[in-house]
mmCIF file of C-alpha atoms in Angstrom:
data_model
loop_
_atom_site.group_PDB
_atom_site.id
_atom_site.type_symbol
_atom_site.label_atom_id
_atom_site.label_comp_id
_atom_site.label_asym_id
_atom_site.label_seq_id
_atom_site.Cartn_x
_atom_site.Cartn_y
_atom_site.Cartn_z
ATOM 1 C CA MET A 26 3.690 20.363 10.839
ATOM 2 C CA SER A 27 3.828 20.216 14.712
ATOM 3 C CA ASP A 28 5.040 17.089 16.457
ATOM 4 C CA PHE A 29 2.758 15.324 18.835
ATOM 5 C CA VAL A 30 3.819 15.708 22.553
ATOM 6 C CA MET A 31 2.230 14.223 25.432
ATOM 7 C CA TYR A 32 3.118 15.349 29.138
ATOM 8 C CA GLU A 33 2.750 13.393 32.263
ATOM 9 C CA GLU A 34 -0.664 15.216 33.418
ATOM 10 C CA GLU A 35 -2.714 14.409 30.034
ATOM 11 C CA PHE A 36 -1.178 11.026 29.821
ATOM 12 C CA ARG A 37 -2.745 10.228 33.170
ATOM 13 C CA ARG A 38 -6.085 11.478 32.459
ATOM 14 C CA VAL A 39 -6.102 9.927 29.027
ATOM 15 C CA ASP A 40 -5.354 6.584 30.717
ATOM 16 C CA GLU A 41 -7.812 7.261 33.252
ATOM 17 C CA GLU A 42 -10.559 7.794 30.682
ATOM 18 C CA LEU A 43 -9.406 4.705 28.884
ATOM 19 C CA ARG A 44 -9.682 2.581 32.184
ATOM 20 C CA ARG A 45 -12.973 3.700 32.639
ATOM 21 C CA LEU A 46 -14.217 2.706 28.991
ATOM 22 C CA TYR A 47 -12.668 -0.457 29.452
ATOM 23 C CA GLN A 48 -14.699 -1.149 32.417
ATOM 24 C CA LEU A 49 -18.026 0.341 31.207
ATOM 25 C CA ALA A 50 -17.950 -1.252 28.081
ATOM 26 C CA ASN A 51 -16.754 -4.618 29.340
ATOM 27 C CA ALA A 52 -14.224 -4.686 26.762
ATOM 28 C CA LYS A 53 -10.955 -6.797 26.558
ATOM 29 C CA LEU A 54 -8.805 -4.024 25.304
ATOM 30 C CA VAL A 55 -9.175 -0.255 24.761
ATOM 31 C CA PHE A 56 -6.434 1.443 22.967
ATOM 32 C CA LEU A 57 -5.567 4.924 21.788
ATOM 33 C CA VAL A 58 -3.301 5.385 18.443
ATOM 34 C CA ASP A 59 -2.165 8.579 16.844
ATOM 35 C CA LYS A 60 -3.035 8.646 13.282
ATOM 36 C CA ASN A 61 0.535 8.065 12.112
ATOM 37 C CA GLY A 62 0.029 4.492 13.952
ATOM 38 C CA GLN A 63 1.888 5.400 17.231
ATOM 39 C CA LEU A 64 0.448 3.735 20.319
ATOM 40 C CA ILE A 65 -0.554 6.494 22.813
ATOM 41 C CA ALA A 66 -2.218 4.379 25.942
ATOM 42 C CA SER A 67 -4.008 1.275 26.486
ATOM 43 C CA ALA A 68 -6.001 -0.334 29.127
ATOM 44 C CA GLY A 69 -6.819 -4.028 29.529
ATOM 45 C CA ASP A 70 -5.111 -7.190 28.842
ATOM 46 C CA THR A 71 -2.259 -6.839 26.448
ATOM 47 C CA HIS A 72 -0.666 -9.858 27.415
ATOM 48 C CA ASN A 73 -0.969 -11.868 24.067
ATOM 49 C CA ILE A 74 -1.285 -8.823 21.612
ATOM 50 C CA ASP A 75 1.580 -7.126 20.010
ATOM 51 C CA THR A 76 0.160 -3.593 20.654
ATOM 52 C CA THR A 77 2.749 -1.826 18.447
ATOM 53 C CA ALA A 78 1.725 -4.031 15.408
ATOM 54 C CA LEU A 79 -2.015 -3.361 16.537
ATOM 55 C CA ALA A 80 -1.470 0.462 16.472
ATOM 56 C CA SER A 81 0.196 0.683 13.054
ATOM 57 C CA LEU A 82 -2.344 -1.715 11.498
ATOM 58 C CA THR A 83 -5.247 0.278 13.078
ATOM 59 C CA ALA A 84 -3.717 3.417 11.753
ATOM 60 C CA GLY A 85 -3.396 1.860 8.391
ATOM 61 C CA ASN A 86 -6.891 0.906 8.456
ATOM 62 C CA ILE A 87 -8.342 4.166 9.249
ATOM 63 C CA ALA A 88 -5.970 5.692 6.682
ATOM 64 C CA ALA A 89 -7.258 3.323 3.778
ATOM 65 C CA THR A 90 -11.117 3.967 4.730
ATOM 66 C CA GLY A 91 -10.097 7.726 4.896
ATOM 67 C CA GLY A 92 -8.789 7.461 1.302
ATOM 68 C CA ILE A 93 -11.976 5.598 0.287
ATOM 69 C CA ALA A 94 -13.993 8.233 1.853
ATOM 70 C CA LYS A 95 -12.200 10.820 0.100
ATOM 71 C CA LEU A 96 -12.658 9.034 -3.295
ATOM 72 C CA LEU A 97 -16.489 8.907 -2.665
ATOM 73 C CA GLY A 98 -16.477 12.642 -1.600
ATOM 74 C CA GLN A 99 -17.019 12.009 2.085
ATOM 75 C CA LYS A 100 -14.911 13.958 4.845
ATOM 76 C CA GLU A 101 -14.260 10.627 6.540
ATOM 77 C CA PHE A 102 -15.819 7.343 7.861
ATOM 78 C CA SER A 103 -15.553 8.098 11.554
ATOM 79 C CA ILE A 104 -16.616 4.679 12.651
ATOM 80 C CA LEU A 105 -15.192 1.137 11.443
ATOM 81 C CA PHE A 106 -16.492 -1.943 13.004
ATOM 82 C CA HIS A 107 -15.090 -5.441 12.209
ATOM 83 C CA GLU A 108 -16.834 -8.460 13.341
ATOM 84 C CA GLY A 109 -15.014 -11.712 14.014
ATOM 85 C CA ASP A 110 -15.996 -15.263 15.036
ATOM 86 C CA ARG A 111 -14.998 -14.409 18.618
ATOM 87 C CA ASP A 112 -13.562 -11.092 18.991
ATOM 88 C CA ASN A 113 -15.080 -7.786 17.334
ATOM 89 C CA ILE A 114 -13.201 -4.426 17.061
ATOM 90 C CA HIS A 115 -14.904 -0.989 17.058
ATOM 91 C CA ILE A 116 -12.605 1.788 15.776
ATOM 92 C CA SER A 117 -13.423 5.718 15.741
ATOM 93 C CA ILE A 118 -11.622 8.808 15.273
ATOM 94 C CA VAL A 119 -11.441 11.094 18.316
ATOM 95 C CA ALA A 120 -10.644 15.020 18.010
ATOM 96 C CA ASN A 121 -9.838 14.604 14.341
ATOM 97 C CA LYS A 122 -6.396 13.696 15.797
ATOM 98 C CA VAL A 123 -6.374 10.186 17.439
ATOM 99 C CA ILE A 124 -8.018 6.648 16.937
ATOM 100 C CA LEU A 125 -9.668 4.893 19.470
ATOM 101 C CA GLY A 126 -9.971 1.249 19.397
ATOM 102 C CA VAL A 127 -12.264 -1.188 21.359
ATOM 103 C CA LEU A 128 -11.743 -4.982 21.285
ATOM 104 C CA PHE A 129 -14.633 -6.771 22.744
ATOM 105 C CA ASP A 130 -16.404 -10.204 22.746
ATOM 106 C CA GLN A 131 -19.708 -11.706 23.361
ATOM 107 C CA ARG A 132 -19.508 -10.481 27.111
ATOM 108 C CA SER A 133 -20.195 -7.098 25.827
ATOM 109 C CA SER A 134 -22.186 -5.933 22.839
ATOM 110 C CA LEU A 135 -22.064 -3.374 19.896
ATOM 111 C CA GLY A 136 -24.825 -1.248 21.437
ATOM 112 C CA ILE A 137 -22.984 -0.994 24.630
ATOM 113 C CA VAL A 138 -19.771 -0.225 23.031
ATOM 114 C CA ARG A 139 -21.126 2.392 20.794
ATOM 115 C CA LEU A 140 -22.520 4.073 23.744
ATOM 116 C CA ARG A 141 -19.659 4.200 26.044
ATOM 117 C CA VAL A 142 -17.339 5.183 23.122
ATOM 118 C CA LYS A 143 -19.679 8.070 22.505
ATOM 119 C CA LYS A 144 -19.278 9.460 26.151
ATOM 120 C CA SER A 145 -15.481 8.682 26.257
ATOM 121 C CA THR A 146 -15.088 10.276 22.936
ATOM 122 C CA ALA A 147 -16.371 13.593 24.498
ATOM 123 C CA ALA A 148 -14.262 13.327 27.462
ATOM 124 C CA LEU A 149 -11.214 12.510 25.594
ATOM 125 C CA THR A 150 -11.695 15.287 22.968
ATOM 126 C CA ARG A 151 -11.925 17.840 25.797
ATOM 127 C CA ILE A 152 -8.455 16.513 26.876
ATOM 128 C CA PHE A 153 -6.975 16.674 23.417
ATOM 129 C CA HIS A 154 -8.270 20.191 22.905
ATOM 130 C CA GLU A 155 -6.629 21.190 26.067
ATOM 131 C CA MET A 156 -3.407 19.568 25.441
ATOM 132 C CA ASP A 157 -3.500 21.675 22.039
ATOM 133 C CA ARG A 158 -3.930 24.801 23.758
ATOM 134 C CA LYS A 159 -1.255 24.238 26.267
ATOM 135 C CA ALA A 160 1.018 23.287 23.352
ATOM 136 C CA LEU A 161 0.253 26.571 21.966
ATOM 137 C CA GLY A 162 0.732 28.686 25.233
ATOM 138 C CA GLU A 163 3.931 26.600 26.164
ATOM 139 C CA ASN A 164 5.476 26.887 22.949
ATOM 140 C CA ARG A 165 8.152 29.437 24.341
ATOM 141 C CA GLY A 166 8.849 27.852 27.428
ATOM 142 C CA ARG A 167 9.197 24.426 25.967
ATOM 143 C CA ALA A 168 12.844 24.160 25.367
ATOM 144 C CA GLU A 169 13.854 23.680 28.889
ATOM 145 C CA LEU A 170 11.412 21.023 29.314
ATOM 146 C CA SER A 171 12.257 19.204 26.104
ATOM 147 C CA PRO A 172 14.639 15.963 26.092
ATOM 148 C CA PHE A 173 16.257 17.626 23.360
ATOM 149 C CA ALA A 174 17.488 20.647 24.771
ATOM 150 C CA GLU A 175 20.246 18.806 26.557
ATOM 151 C CA ILE A 176 21.097 16.227 23.548
ATOM 152 C CA THR A 177 24.027 16.928 21.577
ATOM 153 C CA ASP A 178 25.153 15.793 18.327
ATOM 154 C CA GLU A 179 27.584 13.400 20.073
ATOM 155 C CA ASP A 180 24.810 11.730 21.874
ATOM 156 C CA ILE A 181 22.863 11.088 18.543
ATOM 157 C CA ASP A 182 26.175 9.695 16.861
ATOM 158 C CA GLN A 183 26.671 7.596 19.986
ATOM 159 C CA LEU A 184 23.118 5.922 19.610
ATOM 160 C CA PHE A 185 24.093 4.672 16.311
ATOM 161 C CA LYS A 186 27.656 3.034 17.146
ATOM 162 C CA MET B 4 5.448 13.983 12.846
ATOM 163 C CA SER B 5 7.224 12.564 15.787
ATOM 164 C CA PHE B 6 5.455 11.347 18.892
ATOM 165 C CA ILE B 7 7.053 12.491 22.047
ATOM 166 C CA ASN B 8 5.738 10.919 25.171
ATOM 167 C CA TYR B 9 6.901 12.188 28.544
ATOM 168 C CA SER B 10 5.114 9.683 30.609
ATOM 169 C CA SER B 11 6.677 6.576 29.211
ATOM 170 C CA ARG B 12 9.858 8.592 28.358
ATOM 171 C CA GLU B 13 9.744 7.571 24.706
ATOM 172 C CA ILE B 14 10.693 9.385 21.320
ATOM 173 C CA ASN B 15 8.855 7.621 18.282
ATOM 174 C CA CYS B 16 9.769 8.668 14.869
ATOM 175 C CA LYS B 17 8.539 7.256 11.393
ATOM 176 C CA ILE B 18 10.837 6.713 8.517
ATOM 177 C CA VAL B 19 9.352 5.809 5.222
ATOM 178 C CA TYR B 20 11.551 3.598 2.237
ATOM 179 C CA TYR B 21 10.136 4.875 -0.938
ATOM 180 C CA GLY B 22 11.162 3.469 -4.609
ATOM 181 C CA PRO B 23 10.018 1.845 -7.605
ATOM 182 C CA GLY B 24 8.523 -1.578 -7.474
ATOM 183 C CA LEU B 25 11.080 -4.398 -6.993
ATOM 184 C CA CYS B 26 13.698 -1.991 -6.037
ATOM 185 C CA GLY B 27 14.406 -3.694 -2.461
ATOM 186 C CA LYS B 28 12.463 -1.692 0.155
ATOM 187 C CA THR B 29 10.957 -4.861 1.801
ATOM 188 C CA THR B 30 14.315 -6.554 1.373
ATOM 189 C CA ASN B 31 15.939 -3.747 3.234
ATOM 190 C CA LEU B 32 13.561 -4.014 6.180
ATOM 191 C CA GLN B 33 13.951 -7.712 6.270
ATOM 192 C CA PHE B 34 17.574 -7.729 6.587
ATOM 193 C CA ILE B 35 17.262 -5.156 9.643
ATOM 194 C CA TYR B 36 14.697 -7.393 11.110
ATOM 195 C CA ARG B 37 17.148 -10.480 10.793
ATOM 196 C CA LYS B 38 20.252 -8.745 12.141
ATOM 197 C CA THR B 39 18.766 -6.926 15.128
ATOM 198 C CA SER B 40 18.454 -8.666 18.649
ATOM 199 C CA PRO B 41 14.763 -9.738 19.695
ATOM 200 C CA GLN B 42 14.973 -6.910 22.387
ATOM 201 C CA GLN B 43 15.280 -4.331 19.798
ATOM 202 C CA LYS B 44 12.628 -5.131 17.643
ATOM 203 C CA GLY B 45 8.785 -5.761 17.182
ATOM 204 C CA LYS B 46 7.096 -8.076 14.768
ATOM 205 C CA LEU B 47 7.822 -7.265 11.030
ATOM 206 C CA ILE B 48 4.458 -6.826 9.606
ATOM 207 C CA SER B 49 3.969 -7.348 5.904
ATOM 208 C CA LEU B 50 0.736 -6.526 4.299
ATOM 209 C CA ALA B 51 1.572 -8.406 1.039
ATOM 210 C CA THR B 52 -0.135 -10.094 -1.925
ATOM 211 C CA GLU B 53 0.189 -13.878 -2.442
ATOM 212 C CA THR B 54 3.210 -13.311 -4.643
ATOM 213 C CA GLU B 55 4.919 -11.503 -2.005
ATOM 214 C CA ARG B 56 4.518 -8.028 -3.600
ATOM 215 C CA THR B 57 3.990 -5.445 -0.930
ATOM 216 C CA LEU B 58 0.136 -4.619 -1.008
ATOM 217 C CA PHE B 59 -0.181 -1.570 1.477
ATOM 218 C CA PHE B 60 2.918 -1.548 3.709
ATOM 219 C CA ASP B 61 5.751 -3.431 5.890
ATOM 220 C CA PHE B 62 6.190 -2.315 9.359
ATOM 221 C CA LEU B 63 9.249 -2.758 11.557
ATOM 222 C CA PRO B 64 9.357 -0.935 15.071
ATOM 223 C CA LEU B 65 12.818 -0.625 16.138
ATOM 224 C CA ALA B 66 14.238 0.466 19.549
ATOM 225 C CA LEU B 67 17.669 1.924 19.342
ATOM 226 C CA GLY B 68 18.402 2.652 22.749
ATOM 227 C CA ASP B 69 18.194 5.740 25.214
ATOM 228 C CA ILE B 70 18.923 9.340 24.981
ATOM 229 C CA LYS B 71 18.891 11.393 28.136
ATOM 230 C CA GLY B 72 16.568 8.817 29.626
ATOM 231 C CA PHE B 73 14.320 8.786 26.792
ATOM 232 C CA LYS B 74 13.850 5.829 24.753
ATOM 233 C CA VAL B 75 14.423 6.235 20.823
ATOM 234 C CA ARG B 76 12.323 4.153 18.558
ATOM 235 C CA PHE B 77 11.995 4.073 14.827
ATOM 236 C CA HIS B 78 8.856 2.758 13.090
ATOM 237 C CA LEU B 79 10.318 1.804 9.669
ATOM 238 C CA TYR B 80 7.340 1.610 6.602
ATOM 239 C CA THR B 81 7.947 0.705 3.153
ATOM 240 C CA VAL B 82 5.333 1.777 0.488
ATOM 241 C CA PRO B 83 4.135 -0.462 -2.365
ATOM 242 C CA GLY B 84 6.227 0.276 -5.194
ATOM 243 C CA GLN B 85 3.930 -0.697 -8.061
ATOM 244 C CA VAL B 86 2.500 2.261 -9.904
ATOM 245 C CA PHE B 87 -1.027 1.508 -9.449
ATOM 246 C CA TYR B 88 -0.905 1.658 -5.656
ATOM 247 C CA ALA B 89 -0.487 5.373 -5.929
ATOM 248 C CA ALA B 90 -3.214 5.974 -3.210
ATOM 249 C CA SER B 91 -1.913 3.852 -0.720
ATOM 250 C CA ARG B 92 1.630 5.295 -1.073
ATOM 251 C CA LYS B 93 0.331 8.696 -0.545
ATOM 252 C CA LEU B 94 -1.384 7.533 2.902
ATOM 253 C CA ILE B 95 1.883 6.042 4.223
ATOM 254 C CA LEU B 96 3.788 9.174 3.824
ATOM 255 C CA LYS B 97 1.240 10.580 6.372
ATOM 256 C CA GLY B 98 3.232 12.009 9.587
ATOM 257 C CA VAL B 99 6.802 10.938 7.688
ATOM 258 C CA ASP B 100 9.966 12.138 9.786
ATOM 259 C CA GLY B 101 12.443 10.967 7.381
ATOM 260 C CA VAL B 102 12.664 9.558 3.793
ATOM 261 C CA VAL B 103 14.932 6.799 2.165
ATOM 262 C CA PHE B 104 14.635 6.788 -1.470
ATOM 263 C CA VAL B 105 15.765 3.192 -2.693
ATOM 264 C CA ALA B 106 16.853 3.269 -6.234
ATOM 265 C CA ASP B 107 17.177 0.212 -8.441
ATOM 266 C CA SER B 108 20.614 0.512 -10.178
ATOM 267 C CA GLN B 109 19.755 -1.851 -13.176
ATOM 268 C CA ILE B 110 20.049 0.287 -16.529
ATOM 269 C CA GLU B 111 16.537 -0.642 -17.553
ATOM 270 C CA ARG B 112 14.923 0.694 -14.328
ATOM 271 C CA THR B 113 16.368 4.059 -14.797
ATOM 272 C CA ASP B 114 12.948 5.537 -15.780
ATOM 273 C CA ALA B 115 11.269 3.737 -13.182
ATOM 274 C CA ASN B 116 13.585 5.336 -10.731
ATOM 275 C CA ILE B 117 13.092 9.021 -12.206
ATOM 276 C CA GLU B 118 9.385 8.318 -12.171
ATOM 277 C CA SER B 119 8.929 7.163 -8.717
ATOM 278 C CA LEU B 120 11.058 9.980 -7.462
ATOM 279 C CA GLU B 121 8.529 12.521 -8.947
ATOM 280 C CA ASP B 122 5.863 10.508 -7.551
ATOM 281 C CA LEU B 123 7.287 10.711 -4.104
ATOM 282 C CA LYS B 124 7.806 14.497 -4.274
ATOM 283 C CA ILE B 125 4.139 15.055 -5.490
ATOM 284 C CA ASN B 126 2.679 12.622 -2.609
ATOM 285 C CA LEU B 127 4.732 14.508 -0.191
ATOM 286 C CA ALA B 128 3.444 18.044 -1.298
ATOM 287 C CA ASP B 129 0.074 16.584 -1.022
ATOM 288 C CA GLN B 130 0.694 15.955 2.568
ATOM 289 C CA GLY B 131 2.148 19.290 3.043
ATOM 290 C CA TYR B 132 5.899 18.268 2.902
ATOM 291 C CA GLU B 133 8.787 19.329 0.813
ATOM 292 C CA LEU B 134 11.352 16.741 0.163
ATOM 293 C CA ASP B 135 14.266 19.279 0.326
ATOM 294 C CA ARG B 136 13.090 20.140 3.902
ATOM 295 C CA LEU B 137 12.880 16.552 5.110
ATOM 296 C CA PRO B 138 15.776 14.410 6.378
ATOM 297 C CA TYR B 139 16.220 12.394 3.341
ATOM 298 C CA THR B 140 18.877 9.629 2.160
ATOM 299 C CA ILE B 141 19.383 7.823 -0.905
ATOM 300 C CA GLN B 142 20.097 4.289 -1.485
ATOM 301 C CA TYR B 143 21.553 3.098 -4.667
ATOM 302 C CA ASN B 144 20.694 -0.956 -4.469
ATOM 303 C CA LYS B 145 21.502 -3.965 -6.366
ATOM 304 C CA ARG B 146 25.030 -2.806 -6.933
ATOM 305 C CA ASP B 147 25.966 -6.564 -7.494
ATOM 306 C CA LEU B 148 24.214 -7.104 -10.385
ATOM 307 C CA PRO B 149 25.982 -6.844 -14.055
ATOM 308 C CA ASN B 150 23.785 -4.540 -15.948
ATOM 309 C CA ILE B 151 23.890 -1.370 -13.538
ATOM 310 C CA VAL B 152 24.418 2.327 -14.244
ATOM 311 C CA PRO B 153 27.539 3.811 -12.590
ATOM 312 C CA VAL B 154 26.667 5.821 -9.340
ATOM 313 C CA ALA B 155 28.232 8.976 -10.754
ATOM 314 C CA GLU B 156 25.339 8.927 -13.347
ATOM 315 C CA LEU B 157 22.590 7.836 -10.975
ATOM 316 C CA ASP B 158 23.659 10.629 -8.628
ATOM 317 C CA ARG B 159 23.357 13.061 -11.425
ATOM 318 C CA LEU B 160 19.922 11.650 -12.299
ATOM 319 C CA LEU B 161 18.279 11.427 -9.017
ATOM 320 C CA ASN B 162 20.212 13.458 -6.421
ATOM 321 C CA PRO B 163 20.449 17.078 -7.638
ATOM 322 C CA THR B 164 20.599 18.349 -4.066
ATOM 323 C CA LYS B 165 23.441 16.198 -2.733
ATOM 324 C CA VAL B 166 21.913 14.467 -0.083
ATOM 325 C CA PRO B 167 23.733 11.464 1.490
ATOM 326 C CA TRP B 168 23.546 8.199 -0.617
ATOM 327 C CA PHE B 169 24.920 4.804 0.061
ATOM 328 C CA GLU B 170 25.687 1.983 -2.475
ATOM 329 C CA CYS B 171 23.751 -1.214 -1.268
ATOM 330 C CA VAL B 172 23.280 -4.788 -1.883
ATOM 331 C CA ALA B 173 20.267 -5.298 0.331
ATOM 332 C CA THR B 174 19.839 -9.041 -0.117
ATOM 333 C CA GLN B 175 23.341 -9.532 1.616
ATOM 334 C CA GLY B 176 22.982 -6.464 3.533
ATOM 335 C CA MET B 177 25.732 -4.271 2.229
ATOM 336 C CA GLY B 178 24.879 -0.870 2.926
ATOM 337 C CA VAL B 179 21.660 -1.374 4.798
ATOM 338 C CA PHE B 180 22.537 -0.196 8.241
ATOM 339 C CA GLU B 181 24.831 2.650 6.857
ATOM 340 C CA THR B 182 21.507 4.072 5.090
ATOM 341 C CA LEU B 183 19.416 3.274 8.216
ATOM 342 C CA LYS B 184 22.167 5.111 10.597
ATOM 343 C CA ASN B 185 22.143 8.005 8.427
ATOM 344 C CA ILE B 186 18.713 8.630 8.090
ATOM 345 C CA GLY B 187 18.234 7.985 11.771
ATOM 346 C CA LYS B 188 20.814 10.517 12.538
ATOM 347 C CA GLN B 189 19.389 13.161 10.215
ATOM 348 C CA VAL B 190 15.914 12.715 11.910
ATOM 349 C CA LEU B 191 17.257 13.070 15.309
ATOM 350 C CA LYS B 192 19.265 16.044 14.557
ATOM 351 C CA GLU B 193 16.126 17.800 12.667
ATOM 352 C CA LEU B 194 14.052 16.971 15.721
ATOM 353 C CA LYS B 195 16.661 18.570 17.958
ATOM 354 C CA LYS B 196 16.637 21.740 15.773
ATOM 355 C CA HIS B 197 12.767 22.317 16.552
ATOM 356 C CA TYR B 198 13.096 21.976 20.321
#
């Protein structure tokens, strides 16, 4: 299984798209998580939110729902929506690879969030597909870019002292 | 599957603590949580039942330090040990970089250990992994109890490939960090091999 590597340029493009979605959907927070629960990027107010935990729980949520889908003979449930007293959260899968979460309150609506998420999903899918292509193409030249190229076993031992 | 982010200069890895019900997986994470500094750790998330049995998973993010300017973070997960949570266990293994098998040393849990280890192999295979090819450490827990199986016997039963193992008393912390360090090193060395 290949690792998930994100370079500066793609990160900038993903970040830009998340900001756009954050503004257009009038959201409180927009975040992108990989399916294993690691936060990739976010836009909005993360001040009072533990985003690491949010990422892990969101991925758990998608994984559990995916398990239900499988049981029922569905490929997946690609959109989840949780309605709260004050805040709501819209969670969807992008490019079969990452999870997009949008946190919003009464200043926005489910309709507008769904519409904007759909548009951003298309843009993000393009970025991730390009990333995949790039990863394939750069496989050979990757060693010199990798942080691991220079890391020695001693460096690793040192970390655990 | 680790996640390397060049923009935020972070390396994130996922380690899963596996083992039979009540073997001490959550206790391992709780001890690590208690003994690490606030700067190093995030919140310990436990999705548990009212009787404190793990329902879905426990999760603890841990920052270890920097290597060559990259922040190294481990995401520690436990699985629910009880047999009937099999479907949930499988999900948590998704994208795992390293496994710790926590065995319960008590004589009466011998069969449960063997069964759980088999379950681990099957669930990994379902996700396209092989235990023999993953960073893997075994922990023989509850060594302070009176009715325990000798380590040599446990090792014969549970560790045919002779991976690193540690004796542990997770409630008191004995062996907890030794196990974590060992699996952490294995995971990073494995990553290094790939790049």
